[in-house]
Tab-separated table of C-alpha atoms and ligand atoms in Angstrom:
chain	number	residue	atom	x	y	z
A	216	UNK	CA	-19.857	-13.992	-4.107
A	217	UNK	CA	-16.677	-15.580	-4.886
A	218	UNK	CA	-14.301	-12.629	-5.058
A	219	UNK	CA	-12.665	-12.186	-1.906
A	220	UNK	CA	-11.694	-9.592	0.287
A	221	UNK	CA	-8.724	-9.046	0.750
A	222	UNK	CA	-6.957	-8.312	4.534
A	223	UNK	CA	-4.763	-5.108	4.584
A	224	UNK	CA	-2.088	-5.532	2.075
A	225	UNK	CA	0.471	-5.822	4.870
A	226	UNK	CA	3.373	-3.633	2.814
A	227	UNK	CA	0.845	-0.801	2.893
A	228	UNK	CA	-0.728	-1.773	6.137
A	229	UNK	CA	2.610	-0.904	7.397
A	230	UNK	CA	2.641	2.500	6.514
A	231	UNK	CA	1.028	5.199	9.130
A	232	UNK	CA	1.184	9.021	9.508
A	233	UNK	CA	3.926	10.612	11.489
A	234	UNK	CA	3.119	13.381	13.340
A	235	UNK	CA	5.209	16.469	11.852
A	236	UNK	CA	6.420	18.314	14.299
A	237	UNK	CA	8.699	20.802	12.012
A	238	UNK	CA	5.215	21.709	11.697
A	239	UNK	CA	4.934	22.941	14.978
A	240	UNK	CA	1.697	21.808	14.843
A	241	UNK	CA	0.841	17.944	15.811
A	242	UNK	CA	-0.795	16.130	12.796
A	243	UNK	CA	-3.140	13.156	12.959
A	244	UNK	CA	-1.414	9.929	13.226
A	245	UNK	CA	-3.153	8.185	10.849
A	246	UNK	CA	-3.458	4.739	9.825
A	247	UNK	CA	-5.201	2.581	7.323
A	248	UNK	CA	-7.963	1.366	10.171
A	249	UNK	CA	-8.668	5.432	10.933
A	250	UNK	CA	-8.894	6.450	7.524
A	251	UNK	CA	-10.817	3.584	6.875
A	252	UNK	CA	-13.542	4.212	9.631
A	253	UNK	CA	-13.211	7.923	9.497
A	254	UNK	CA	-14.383	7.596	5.780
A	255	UNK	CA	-17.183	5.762	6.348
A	256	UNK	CA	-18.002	8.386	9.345
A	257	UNK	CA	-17.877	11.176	7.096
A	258	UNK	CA	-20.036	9.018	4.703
A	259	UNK	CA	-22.650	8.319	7.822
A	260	UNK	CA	-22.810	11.712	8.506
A	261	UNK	CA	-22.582	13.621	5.306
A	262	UNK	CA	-19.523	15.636	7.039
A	263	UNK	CA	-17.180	16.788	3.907
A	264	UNK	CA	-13.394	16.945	5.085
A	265	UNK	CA	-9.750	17.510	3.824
A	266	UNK	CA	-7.789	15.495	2.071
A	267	UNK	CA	-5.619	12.659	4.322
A	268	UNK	CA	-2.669	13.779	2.080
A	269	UNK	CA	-2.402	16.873	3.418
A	270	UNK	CA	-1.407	15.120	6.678
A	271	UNK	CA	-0.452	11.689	5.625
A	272	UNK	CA	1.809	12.533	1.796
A	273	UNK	CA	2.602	8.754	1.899
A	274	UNK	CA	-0.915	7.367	1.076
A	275	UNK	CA	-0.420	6.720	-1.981
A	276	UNK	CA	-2.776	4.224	-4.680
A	277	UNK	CA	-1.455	1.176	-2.928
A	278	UNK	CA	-2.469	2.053	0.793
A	279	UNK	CA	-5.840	3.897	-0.645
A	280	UNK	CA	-6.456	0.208	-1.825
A	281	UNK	CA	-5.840	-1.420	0.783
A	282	UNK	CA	-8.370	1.058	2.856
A	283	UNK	CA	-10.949	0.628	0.237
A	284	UNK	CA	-10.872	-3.074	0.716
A	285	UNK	CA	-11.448	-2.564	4.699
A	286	UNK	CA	-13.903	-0.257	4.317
A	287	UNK	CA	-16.037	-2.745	1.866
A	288	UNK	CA	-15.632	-5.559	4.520
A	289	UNK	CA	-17.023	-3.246	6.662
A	290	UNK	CA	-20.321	-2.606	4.380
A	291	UNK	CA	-20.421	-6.079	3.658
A	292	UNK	CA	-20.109	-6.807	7.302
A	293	UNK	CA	-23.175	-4.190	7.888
A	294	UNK	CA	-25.548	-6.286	5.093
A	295	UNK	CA	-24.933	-4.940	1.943
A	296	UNK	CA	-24.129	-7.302	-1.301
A	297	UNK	CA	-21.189	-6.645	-3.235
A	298	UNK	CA	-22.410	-6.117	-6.940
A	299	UNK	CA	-19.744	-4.754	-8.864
A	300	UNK	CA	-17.212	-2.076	-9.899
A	301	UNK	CA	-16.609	1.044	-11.049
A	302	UNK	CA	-13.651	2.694	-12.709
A	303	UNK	CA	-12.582	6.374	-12.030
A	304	UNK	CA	-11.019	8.866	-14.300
A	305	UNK	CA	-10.916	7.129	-17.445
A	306	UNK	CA	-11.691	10.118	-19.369
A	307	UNK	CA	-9.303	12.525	-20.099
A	308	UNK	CA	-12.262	15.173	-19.067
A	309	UNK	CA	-12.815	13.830	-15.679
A	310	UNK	CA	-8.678	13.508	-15.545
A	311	UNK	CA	-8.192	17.000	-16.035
A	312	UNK	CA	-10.503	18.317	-13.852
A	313	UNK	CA	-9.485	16.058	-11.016
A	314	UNK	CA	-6.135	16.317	-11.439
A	315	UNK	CA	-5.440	12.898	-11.540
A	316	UNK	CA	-4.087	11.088	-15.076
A	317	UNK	CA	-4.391	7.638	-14.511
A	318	UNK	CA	-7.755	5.476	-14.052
A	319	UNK	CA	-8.447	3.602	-10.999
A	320	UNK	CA	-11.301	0.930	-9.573
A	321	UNK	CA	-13.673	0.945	-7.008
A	322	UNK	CA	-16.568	-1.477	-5.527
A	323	UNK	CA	-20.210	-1.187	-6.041
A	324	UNK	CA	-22.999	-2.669	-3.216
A	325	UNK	CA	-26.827	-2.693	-3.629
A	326	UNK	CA	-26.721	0.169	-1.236
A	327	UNK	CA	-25.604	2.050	-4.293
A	328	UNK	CA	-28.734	1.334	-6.775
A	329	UNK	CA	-30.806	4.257	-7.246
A	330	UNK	CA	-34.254	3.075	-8.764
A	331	UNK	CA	-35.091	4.822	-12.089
A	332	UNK	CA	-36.795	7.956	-11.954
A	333	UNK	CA	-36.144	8.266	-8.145
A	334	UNK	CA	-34.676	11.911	-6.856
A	335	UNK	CA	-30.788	12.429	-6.005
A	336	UNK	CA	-31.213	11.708	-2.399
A	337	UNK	CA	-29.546	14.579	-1.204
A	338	UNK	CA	-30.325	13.775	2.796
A	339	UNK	CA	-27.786	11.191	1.628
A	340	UNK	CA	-25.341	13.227	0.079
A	341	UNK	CA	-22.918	16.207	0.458
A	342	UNK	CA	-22.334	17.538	-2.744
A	343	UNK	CA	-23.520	15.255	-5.828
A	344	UNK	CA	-22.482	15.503	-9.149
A	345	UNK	CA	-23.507	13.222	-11.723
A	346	UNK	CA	-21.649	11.693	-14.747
A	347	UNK	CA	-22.720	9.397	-18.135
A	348	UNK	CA	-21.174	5.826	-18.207
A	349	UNK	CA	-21.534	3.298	-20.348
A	350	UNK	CA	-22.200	0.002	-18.066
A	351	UNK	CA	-21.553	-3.238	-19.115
A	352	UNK	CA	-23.498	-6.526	-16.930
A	353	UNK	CA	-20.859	-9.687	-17.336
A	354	UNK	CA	-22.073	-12.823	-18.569
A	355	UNK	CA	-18.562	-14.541	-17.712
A	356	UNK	CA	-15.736	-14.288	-14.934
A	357	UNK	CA	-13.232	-12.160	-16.293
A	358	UNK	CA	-9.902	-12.615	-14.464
A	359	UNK	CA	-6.310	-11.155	-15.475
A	360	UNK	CA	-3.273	-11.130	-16.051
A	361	UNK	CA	-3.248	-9.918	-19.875
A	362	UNK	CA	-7.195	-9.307	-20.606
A	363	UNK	CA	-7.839	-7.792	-23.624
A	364	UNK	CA	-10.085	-5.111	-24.840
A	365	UNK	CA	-11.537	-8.145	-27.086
A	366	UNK	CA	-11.668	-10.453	-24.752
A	367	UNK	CA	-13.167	-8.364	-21.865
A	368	UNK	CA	-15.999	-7.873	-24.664
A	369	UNK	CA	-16.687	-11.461	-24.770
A	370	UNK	CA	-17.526	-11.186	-21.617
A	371	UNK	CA	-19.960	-8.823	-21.749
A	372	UNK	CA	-23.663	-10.039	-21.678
A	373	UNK	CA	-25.487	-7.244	-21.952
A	374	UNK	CA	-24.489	-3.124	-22.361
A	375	UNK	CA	-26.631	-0.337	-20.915
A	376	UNK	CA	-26.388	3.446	-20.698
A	377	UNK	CA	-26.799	5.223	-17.606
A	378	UNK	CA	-25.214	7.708	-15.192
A	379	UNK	CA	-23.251	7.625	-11.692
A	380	UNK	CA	-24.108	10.031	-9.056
A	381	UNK	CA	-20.573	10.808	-7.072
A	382	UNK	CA	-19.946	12.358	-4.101
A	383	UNK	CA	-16.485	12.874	-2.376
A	384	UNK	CA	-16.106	12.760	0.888
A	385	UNK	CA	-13.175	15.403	0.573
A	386	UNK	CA	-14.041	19.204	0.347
A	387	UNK	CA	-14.341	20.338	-2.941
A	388	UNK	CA	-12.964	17.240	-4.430
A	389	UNK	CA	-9.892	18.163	-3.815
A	390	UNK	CA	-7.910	14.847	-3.297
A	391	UNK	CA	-4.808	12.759	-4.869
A	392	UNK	CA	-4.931	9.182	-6.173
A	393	UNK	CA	-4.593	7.492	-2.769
A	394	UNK	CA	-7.648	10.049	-1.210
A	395	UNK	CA	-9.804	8.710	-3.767
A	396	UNK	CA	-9.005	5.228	-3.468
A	397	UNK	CA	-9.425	5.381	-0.318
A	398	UNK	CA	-12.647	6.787	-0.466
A	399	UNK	CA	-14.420	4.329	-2.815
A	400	UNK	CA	-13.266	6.463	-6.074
A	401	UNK	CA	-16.550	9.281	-4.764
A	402	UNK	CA	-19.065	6.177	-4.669
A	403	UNK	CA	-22.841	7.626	-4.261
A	404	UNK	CA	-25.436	5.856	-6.522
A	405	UNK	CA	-25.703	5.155	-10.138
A	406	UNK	CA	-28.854	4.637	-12.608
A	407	UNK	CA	-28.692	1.971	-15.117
A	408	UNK	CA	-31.394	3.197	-19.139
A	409	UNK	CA	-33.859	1.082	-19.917
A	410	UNK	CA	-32.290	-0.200	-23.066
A	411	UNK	CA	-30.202	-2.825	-22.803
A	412	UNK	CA	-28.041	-4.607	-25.966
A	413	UNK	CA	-25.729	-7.397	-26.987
A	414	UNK	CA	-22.305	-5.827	-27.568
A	415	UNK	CA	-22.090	-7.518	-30.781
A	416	UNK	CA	-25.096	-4.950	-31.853
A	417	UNK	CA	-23.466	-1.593	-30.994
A	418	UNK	CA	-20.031	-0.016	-31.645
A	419	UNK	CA	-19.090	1.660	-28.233
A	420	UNK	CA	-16.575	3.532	-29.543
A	421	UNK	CA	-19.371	5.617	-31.417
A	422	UNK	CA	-21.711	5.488	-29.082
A	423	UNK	CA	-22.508	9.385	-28.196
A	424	UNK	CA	-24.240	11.115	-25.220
A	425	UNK	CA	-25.416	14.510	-24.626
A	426	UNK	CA	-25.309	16.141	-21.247
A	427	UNK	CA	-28.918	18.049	-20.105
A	428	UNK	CA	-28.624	20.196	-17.563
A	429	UNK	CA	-32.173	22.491	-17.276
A	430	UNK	CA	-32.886	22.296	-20.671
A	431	UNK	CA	-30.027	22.682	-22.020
A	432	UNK	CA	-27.116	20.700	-23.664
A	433	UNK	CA	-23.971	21.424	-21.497
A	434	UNK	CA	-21.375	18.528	-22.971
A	435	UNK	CA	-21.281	15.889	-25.199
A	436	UNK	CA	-19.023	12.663	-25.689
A	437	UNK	CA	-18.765	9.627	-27.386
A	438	UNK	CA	-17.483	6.016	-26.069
A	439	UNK	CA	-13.992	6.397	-27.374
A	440	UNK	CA	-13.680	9.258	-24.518
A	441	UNK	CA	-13.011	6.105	-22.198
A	442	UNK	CA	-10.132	5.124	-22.675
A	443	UNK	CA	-10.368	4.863	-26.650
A	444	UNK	CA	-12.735	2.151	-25.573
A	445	UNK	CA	-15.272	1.461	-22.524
A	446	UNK	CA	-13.850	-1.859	-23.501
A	447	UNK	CA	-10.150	-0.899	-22.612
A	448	UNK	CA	-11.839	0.521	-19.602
A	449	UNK	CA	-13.067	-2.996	-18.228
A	450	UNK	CA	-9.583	-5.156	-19.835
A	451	UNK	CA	-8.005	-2.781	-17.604
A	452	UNK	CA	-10.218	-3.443	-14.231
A	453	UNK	CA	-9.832	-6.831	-14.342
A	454	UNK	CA	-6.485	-6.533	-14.390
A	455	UNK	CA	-6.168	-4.722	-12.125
A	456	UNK	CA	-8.062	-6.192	-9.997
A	457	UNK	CA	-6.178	-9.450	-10.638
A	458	UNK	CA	-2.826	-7.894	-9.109
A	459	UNK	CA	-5.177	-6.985	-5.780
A	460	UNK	CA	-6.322	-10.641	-5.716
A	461	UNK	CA	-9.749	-10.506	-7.181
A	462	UNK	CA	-12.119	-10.979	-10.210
A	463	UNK	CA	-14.863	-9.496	-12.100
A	464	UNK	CA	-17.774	-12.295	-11.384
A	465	UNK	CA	-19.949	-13.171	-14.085
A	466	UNK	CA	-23.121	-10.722	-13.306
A	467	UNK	CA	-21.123	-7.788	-11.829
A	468	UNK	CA	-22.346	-4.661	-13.202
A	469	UNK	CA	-19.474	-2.262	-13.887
A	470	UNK	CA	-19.555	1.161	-14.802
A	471	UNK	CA	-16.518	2.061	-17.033
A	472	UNK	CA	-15.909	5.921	-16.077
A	473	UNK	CA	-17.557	9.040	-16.931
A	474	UNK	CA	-17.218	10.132	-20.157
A	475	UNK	CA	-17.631	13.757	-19.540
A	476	UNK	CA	-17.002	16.041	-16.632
A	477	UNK	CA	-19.039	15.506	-13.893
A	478	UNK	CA	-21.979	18.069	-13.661
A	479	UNK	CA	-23.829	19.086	-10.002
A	480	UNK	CA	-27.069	18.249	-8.911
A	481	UNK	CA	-28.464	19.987	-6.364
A	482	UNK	CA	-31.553	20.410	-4.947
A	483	UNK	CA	-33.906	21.815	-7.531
A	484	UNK	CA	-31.736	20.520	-10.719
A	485	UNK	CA	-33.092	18.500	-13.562
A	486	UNK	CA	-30.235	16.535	-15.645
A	487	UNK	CA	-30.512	14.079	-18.500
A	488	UNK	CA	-28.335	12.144	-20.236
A	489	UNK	CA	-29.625	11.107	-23.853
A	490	UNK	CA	-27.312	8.295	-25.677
A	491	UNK	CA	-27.592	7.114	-29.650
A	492	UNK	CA	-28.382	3.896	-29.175
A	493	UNK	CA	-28.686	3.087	-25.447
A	494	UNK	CA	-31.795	5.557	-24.406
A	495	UNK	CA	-32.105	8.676	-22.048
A	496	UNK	CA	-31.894	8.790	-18.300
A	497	UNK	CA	-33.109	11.753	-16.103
A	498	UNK	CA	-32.799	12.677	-12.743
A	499	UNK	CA	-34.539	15.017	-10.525
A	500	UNK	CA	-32.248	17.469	-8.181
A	501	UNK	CA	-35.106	16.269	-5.227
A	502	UNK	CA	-36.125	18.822	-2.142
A	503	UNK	CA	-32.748	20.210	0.331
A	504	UNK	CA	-31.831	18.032	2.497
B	805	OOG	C1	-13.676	10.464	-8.610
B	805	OOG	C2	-14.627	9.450	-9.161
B	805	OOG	C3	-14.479	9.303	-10.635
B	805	OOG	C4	-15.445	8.517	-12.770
B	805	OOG	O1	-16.345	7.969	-13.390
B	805	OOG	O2	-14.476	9.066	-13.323
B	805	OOG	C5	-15.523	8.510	-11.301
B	805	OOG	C6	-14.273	11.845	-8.688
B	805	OOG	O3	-14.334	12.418	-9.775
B	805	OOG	O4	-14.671	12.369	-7.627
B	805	OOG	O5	-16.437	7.918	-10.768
B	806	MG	MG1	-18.057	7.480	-12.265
């Protein structure tokens, strides 16, 4: 894969924790590498924790970047592929009930396919939730500065509906910007429909999907929920991606954000997501873990 990982940005990898001591209570001295590798403990072990932030204020998006980047050397190092990426919070739904207003980009691995029709693998998980995305496959490289909702388009091969399983490594997903960064924007797995189309042959912006949960409808959205366009949603990875020193590769996948709020899935559940044009997707809550 061409795009690159890049080291520690070394402005951010600069920063660390300082104990407080007006605490009166010592604080973890964190730094990127320990957040980094606690993470993908947590991860490993299915151990939910607080928020960095409420030790470390300072990580902000920058430094949550620059641990997000370790931490996916680190999976690539262990054998997975890297096969894409995701944007968080697009949606002013998932915005408002994260508490975070801006979007933000994560990486996707194979690790992170979940076969159609397979359970949520909860002996996997700590507390998944799962969201509708649109998902676009690339047919071209797209690479900023100055990408452009059209443009991005044209680089679109092929457009699928499907849905992202999350799961936050942070209790309750209670986290700021840099948390989530930091923690791979609450990667789990995501399911790509069956249906796949040109983007030529659908308008995204109208593109609705209703939310199943047991039977019955809980939420509904269309494609403009994303940022007024999934579209917007993947000018606005690849640039930013660009300023971190990569590219979206021709043949990424890349999910563009939930369009709703997130619903949970536990053990038990039974969720579907049912789109206009681009098919229905269910998942199975599995057995406890
Ligand atoms: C952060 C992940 C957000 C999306 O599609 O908005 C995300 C979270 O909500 O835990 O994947
Ligand atoms: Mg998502």
């Amino acid at each position: 894969m061409a795009t690159s990982t890049r080291k520690p940005g070394s402005a951010a990898a600069s920063k660390a924790a300082s104990p407080r001591a007006a605490s009166g209570k010592a604080k973890a001295n964190w730094t990127i590498e320990s957040v980094a590798a606690e993470l993908l403990r947590c991860e490993d072990e299915r151990r939910e924790r607080p928020p960095f932030t409420d030790d470390w204020p300072e990580l902000d998006l920058d430094t949550g970047y620059a641990i997000q980047d370790l931490n996916l050397a680190r999976r690539l190092d262990r054998g997975e592929q890297l096969i894409g990426v995701k944007l968080g919070l697009t949606s002013r739904a998932k915005q408002q009930r994260m508490g975070v207003h801006f979007p933000f980009v994560a990486w996707l691995t194979d690790a992170m396919i979940l076969p159609a029709g397979d359970p949520v693998p909860q002996a996997r998980l700590i507390h998944p939730r799962i969201e509708p995305e649109i998902v676009f496959v690339m047919g071209d490289r797209l690479e900023g500065p100055g990408v452009s909702c059209a443009r991005a388009m044209a680089a679109v091969e092929t457009v699928y509906g499907g849905f992202e399983i999350i799961d936050s490594r942070y209790q309750d997903f209670r986290f700021t910007a840099g948390d989530v960064a930091a923690d791979n924007a609450s990667s789990g797995f995501f399911v790509t429909g069956g249906i796949g189309v040109h983007p030529s042959s659908i308008d995204l912006a109208l593109e609705g999907v209703l939310v199943e949960v047991g039977g019955q409808i809980v939420d509904s959205a269309t494609g403009a929920a994303v940022q007024g366009h999934p579209g917007e949603a993947l000018a606005l990875a690849a640039n930013d991606l660009t300023r971190r020193g990569h590219a979206i590769e021709a043949g990424m996948i890349v999910l563009t954000g939930g369009m709703t709020d997130a619903v949970f899935a536990p053990p038990g559940s039974s969720i579907a997501v049912h789109f206009t044009n681009l098919g229905s997707c269910f998942v199975n809550g599995g057995v406890p873990a």
